GROMACS .gro file of C-alpha atoms in nm:
model
  193
    1MET     CA    1  -0.993 -10.983   0.958
    2GLY     CA    2  -1.163 -11.285   0.825
    3THR     CA    3  -1.027 -11.635   0.804
    4GLY     CA    4  -0.992 -11.600   0.426
    5THR     CA    5  -0.787 -11.283   0.462
    6VAL     CA    6  -0.559 -11.442   0.725
    7LEU     CA    7  -0.517 -11.741   0.498
    8LEU     CA    8  -0.429 -11.512   0.205
    9VAL     CA    9  -0.174 -11.324   0.420
   10VAL     CA   10  -0.017 -11.652   0.537
   11LEU     CA   11  -0.001 -11.779   0.178
   12ALA     CA   12   0.153 -11.449   0.061
   13VAL     CA   13   0.418 -11.466   0.337
   14LEU     CA   14   0.497 -11.828   0.248
   15ALA     CA   15   0.518 -11.745  -0.123
   16ALA     CA   16   0.746 -11.447  -0.053
   17GLY     CA   17   0.964 -11.671   0.163
   18GLY     CA   18   0.980 -11.933  -0.109
   19VAL     CA   19   1.073 -11.673  -0.372
   20THR     CA   20   1.334 -11.527  -0.139
   21GLY     CA   21   1.481 -11.872  -0.072
   22THR     CA   22   1.495 -11.948  -0.443
   23LEU     CA   23   1.667 -11.616  -0.512
   24VAL     CA   24   1.919 -11.678  -0.234
   25ARG     CA   25   2.000 -12.025  -0.369
   26ALA     CA   26   2.034 -11.888  -0.723
   27GLY     CA   27   2.262 -11.614  -0.592
   28ARG     CA   28   2.479 -11.871  -0.418
   29ARG     CA   29   2.503 -12.080  -0.736
   30GLU     CA   30   2.600 -11.772  -0.936
   31ALA     CA   31   2.860 -11.674  -0.677
   32GLU     CA   32   3.007 -12.027  -0.682
   33ALA     CA   33   3.015 -12.031  -1.063
   34GLU     CA   34   3.187 -11.691  -1.063
   35LYS     CA   35   3.441 -11.816  -0.809
   36ILE     CA   36   3.519 -12.116  -1.033
   37ARG     CA   37   3.543 -11.892  -1.342
   38LEU     CA   38   3.781 -11.652  -1.167
   39ALA     CA   39   4.000 -11.938  -1.043
   40GLU     CA   40   4.025 -12.079  -1.398
   41GLN     CA   41   4.101 -11.733  -1.534
   42ALA     CA   42   4.378 -11.693  -1.273
   43ARG     CA   43   4.521 -12.036  -1.366
   44VAL     CA   44   4.530 -11.947  -1.736
   45GLN     CA   45   4.682 -11.607  -1.661
   46ALA     CA   46   4.948 -11.765  -1.440
   47LEU     CA   47   5.043 -12.008  -1.717
   48ARG     CA   48   5.081 -11.715  -1.954
   49SER     CA   49   5.377 -11.616  -1.743
   50MET     CA   50   5.707 -11.759  -1.864
   51GLU     CA   51   5.812 -11.790  -1.500
   52ALA     CA   52   5.528 -12.037  -1.449
   53ILE     CA   53   5.636 -12.234  -1.757
   54TRP     CA   54   5.992 -12.270  -1.628
   55LEU     CA   55   5.845 -12.422  -1.310
   56LEU     CA   56   5.656 -12.695  -1.498
   57GLY     CA   57   5.790 -13.048  -1.505
   58ASP     CA   58   5.878 -13.207  -1.840
   59ARG     CA   59   5.546 -13.393  -1.878
   60GLU     CA   60   5.350 -13.087  -1.764
   61PHE     CA   61   5.534 -12.879  -2.024
   62GLU     CA   62   5.448 -13.131  -2.296
   63GLU     CA   63   5.082 -13.129  -2.191
   64TYR     CA   64   5.083 -12.749  -2.188
   65VAL     CA   65   5.220 -12.740  -2.544
   66ALA     CA   66   4.946 -12.987  -2.644
   67GLU     CA   67   4.691 -12.756  -2.479
   68LEU     CA   68   4.824 -12.459  -2.679
   69CYS     CA   69   4.787 -12.664  -2.999
   70ARG     CA   70   4.426 -12.747  -2.911
   71ARG     CA   71   4.356 -12.383  -2.826
   72ASP     CA   72   4.470 -12.287  -3.176
   73GLY     CA   73   4.242 -12.530  -3.357
   74CYS     CA   74   4.464 -12.835  -3.394
   75THR     CA   75   4.283 -13.168  -3.391
   76GLU     CA   76   4.378 -13.523  -3.290
   77VAL     CA   77   4.628 -13.371  -3.046
   78ARG     CA   78   4.788 -13.612  -2.803
   79ARG     CA   79   5.091 -13.611  -2.580
   80VAL     CA   80   5.307 -13.911  -2.665
   81GLY     CA   81   5.635 -13.815  -2.499
   82GLY     CA   82   5.823 -14.045  -2.267
   83ALA     CA   83   6.084 -14.317  -2.289
   84ASN     CA   84   6.133 -14.439  -2.646
   85ASP     CA   85   5.916 -14.163  -2.794
   86LEU     CA   86   6.148 -14.138  -3.096
   87GLY     CA   87   6.163 -13.761  -3.071
   88ALA     CA   88   5.790 -13.689  -3.057
   89ASP     CA   89   5.631 -13.540  -2.748
   90VAL     CA   90   5.309 -13.405  -2.906
   91ILE     CA   91   5.141 -13.516  -3.228
   92GLY     CA   92   4.834 -13.364  -3.393
   93ARG     CA   93   4.685 -13.206  -3.703
   94LEU     CA   94   4.695 -12.837  -3.787
   95PRO     CA   95   4.363 -12.673  -3.879
   96ASP     CA   96   4.453 -12.722  -4.249
   97GLY     CA   97   4.504 -13.099  -4.194
   98ARG     CA   98   4.885 -13.115  -4.202
   99LYS     CA   99   5.043 -13.345  -3.944
  100ILE     CA  100   5.246 -13.162  -3.678
  101VAL     CA  101   5.501 -13.342  -3.463
  102VAL     CA  102   5.645 -13.151  -3.169
  103GLN     CA  103   5.957 -13.210  -2.963
  104CYS     CA  104   5.949 -13.020  -2.632
  105LYS     CA  105   6.248 -12.916  -2.422
  106ARG     CA  106   6.171 -12.739  -2.098
  107TYR     CA  107   6.511 -12.617  -1.989
  108ALA     CA  108   6.613 -12.343  -1.750
  109LYS     CA  109   6.616 -12.011  -1.930
  110HIS     CA  110   6.997 -11.978  -1.919
  111ARG     CA  111   7.051 -12.308  -2.105
  112THR     CA  112   7.051 -12.366  -2.481
  113VAL     CA  113   6.942 -12.641  -2.716
  114GLY     CA  114   7.226 -12.753  -2.940
  115SER     CA  115   7.257 -12.911  -3.279
  116PRO     CA  116   7.274 -13.274  -3.149
  117ASP     CA  117   6.918 -13.248  -3.011
  118LEU     CA  118   6.794 -13.122  -3.347
  119GLN     CA  119   6.987 -13.389  -3.535
  120LYS     CA  120   6.812 -13.660  -3.330
  121PHE     CA  121   6.474 -13.498  -3.388
  122ASN     CA  122   6.540 -13.459  -3.761
  123GLY     CA  123   6.637 -13.827  -3.784
  124THR     CA  124   6.293 -13.948  -3.679
  125VAL     CA  125   6.037 -13.673  -3.724
  126ARG     CA  126   5.956 -13.739  -4.089
  127ASP     CA  127   6.053 -14.105  -4.137
  128GLU     CA  128   5.912 -14.243  -3.810
  129HIS     CA  129   5.627 -13.999  -3.747
  130GLY     CA  130   5.536 -13.873  -4.097
  131ALA     CA  131   5.550 -13.506  -3.997
  132ASP     CA  132   5.445 -13.241  -4.244
  133VAL     CA  133   5.546 -12.976  -3.989
  134PRO     CA  134   5.832 -13.069  -3.755
  135LEU     CA  135   5.825 -12.826  -3.462
  136PHE     CA  136   6.085 -12.807  -3.185
  137VAL     CA  137   5.966 -12.599  -2.886
  138ALA     CA  138   6.216 -12.492  -2.620
  139SER     CA  139   6.187 -12.276  -2.310
  140CYS     CA  140   6.535 -12.136  -2.380
  141LYS     CA  141   6.745 -12.033  -2.680
  142PHE     CA  142   6.891 -12.246  -2.961
  143THR     CA  143   7.262 -12.229  -3.040
  144LYS     CA  144   7.376 -12.069  -3.364
  145GLN     CA  145   7.470 -12.413  -3.497
  146ALA     CA  146   7.129 -12.555  -3.405
  147ARG     CA  147   6.949 -12.270  -3.585
  148ALA     CA  148   7.164 -12.321  -3.895
  149PHE     CA  149   7.096 -12.697  -3.892
  150ALA     CA  150   6.720 -12.638  -3.855
  151ALA     CA  151   6.722 -12.395  -4.148
  152ARG     CA  152   6.898 -12.649  -4.372
  153ARG     CA  153   6.659 -12.931  -4.273
  154GLY     CA  154   6.332 -12.736  -4.270
  155LEU     CA  155   6.270 -12.773  -3.896
  156VAL     CA  156   6.052 -12.511  -3.728
  157LEU     CA  157   6.201 -12.373  -3.406
  158PHE     CA  158   6.013 -12.198  -3.127
  159ASP     CA  159   6.265 -12.055  -2.882
  160VAL     CA  160   6.176 -11.885  -2.556
  161ASP     CA  161   6.077 -11.565  -2.739
  162LEU     CA  162   5.834 -11.731  -2.981
  163LEU     CA  163   5.706 -11.954  -2.700
  164GLY     CA  164   5.633 -11.635  -2.507
  165PHE     CA  165   5.427 -11.497  -2.796
  166TRP     CA  166   5.246 -11.829  -2.842
  167ASN     CA  167   5.187 -11.849  -2.469
  168SER     CA  168   5.041 -11.496  -2.470
  169GLY     CA  169   4.780 -11.579  -2.732
  170THR     CA  170   4.945 -11.545  -3.075
  171PRO     CA  171   4.804 -11.833  -3.284
  172LEU     CA  172   5.032 -12.122  -3.376
  173THR     CA  173   4.967 -12.077  -3.748
  174ALA     CA  174   5.083 -11.715  -3.732
  175LEU     CA  175   5.415 -11.825  -3.581
  176LEU     CA  176   5.496 -12.126  -3.798
  177ASP     CA  177   5.638 -11.925  -4.088
  178LEU     CA  178   5.877 -11.717  -3.881
  179ASP     CA  179   6.242 -11.796  -3.946
  180ILE     CA  180   6.445 -11.763  -3.629
  181GLY     CA  181   6.742 -11.897  -3.822
  182ARG     CA  182   6.778 -11.551  -3.972
  183SER     CA  183   6.597 -11.326  -3.726
  184GLY     CA  184   6.650 -11.499  -3.392
  185THR     CA  185   6.933 -11.473  -3.148
  186ASN     CA  186   7.132 -11.740  -2.974
  187ARG     CA  187   7.230 -11.520  -2.680
  188LYS     CA  188   7.156 -11.705  -2.360
  189LEU     CA  189   6.929 -11.549  -2.102
  190ALA     CA  190   7.080 -11.474  -1.765
  191PRO     CA  191   7.015 -11.733  -1.493
  192ASP     CA  192   6.810 -11.639  -1.191
  193SER     CA  193   7.018 -11.519  -0.901
   0.00000   0.00000   0.00000
C-alpha cells in the first residue's frame, strides 16, 4: 500500500467519523426537540382536563381563559384582573373586531355563581369597559336567578359545561350564541369526596 492510499484511507475514516458525529449530534437535537414537544403536548392535554382547571389559582385561571381567547383568534388579549379591576379579568377583541370583556370565577365544582356577582359585572362591563360582548366564565354552575338576570341583560354565560367544551377545543365564536338561560341547568355538581 502506498503512502497515497494510506492517506486516502485515513481521510476516508476521518470523514466517516465526522459524518457519524454530525449524525449523532443531529439525532440528539431531534430527540431533545421531540422531548420538548411531547412535554408541551402533555401540558396542553392536562389543562384540557376540568380537574386540572379546578386546581388552578384565580390568576392562573384568568391567564388560561386569556390563552383560550388567543387560541381562538382573539387579538389584543390581556389579563387585567386583580384588585379594583371593575369586573374585568380579561379584555380583548374577537376575530370580527368586537370588544370582549370577561369576568372569571374559578370556584369549586359544587359551588354556584349567583345573581349578585352578575349584577356587579353588568354594572361595569359596558359603561366602564365598553364591552360589545360581556362574557362571564365560571368553573361551576350559575343559579337559576343568575341565568335569568343574564338573559334579561344580554350577558353571555359560560358555565362548567360550556367551559368544558371550550377547553376541549370548541372555538369561542361557536359558543357565544348558546343560551344557557334556556338550555342550561343550575343543578350543582357533587363535591369531591
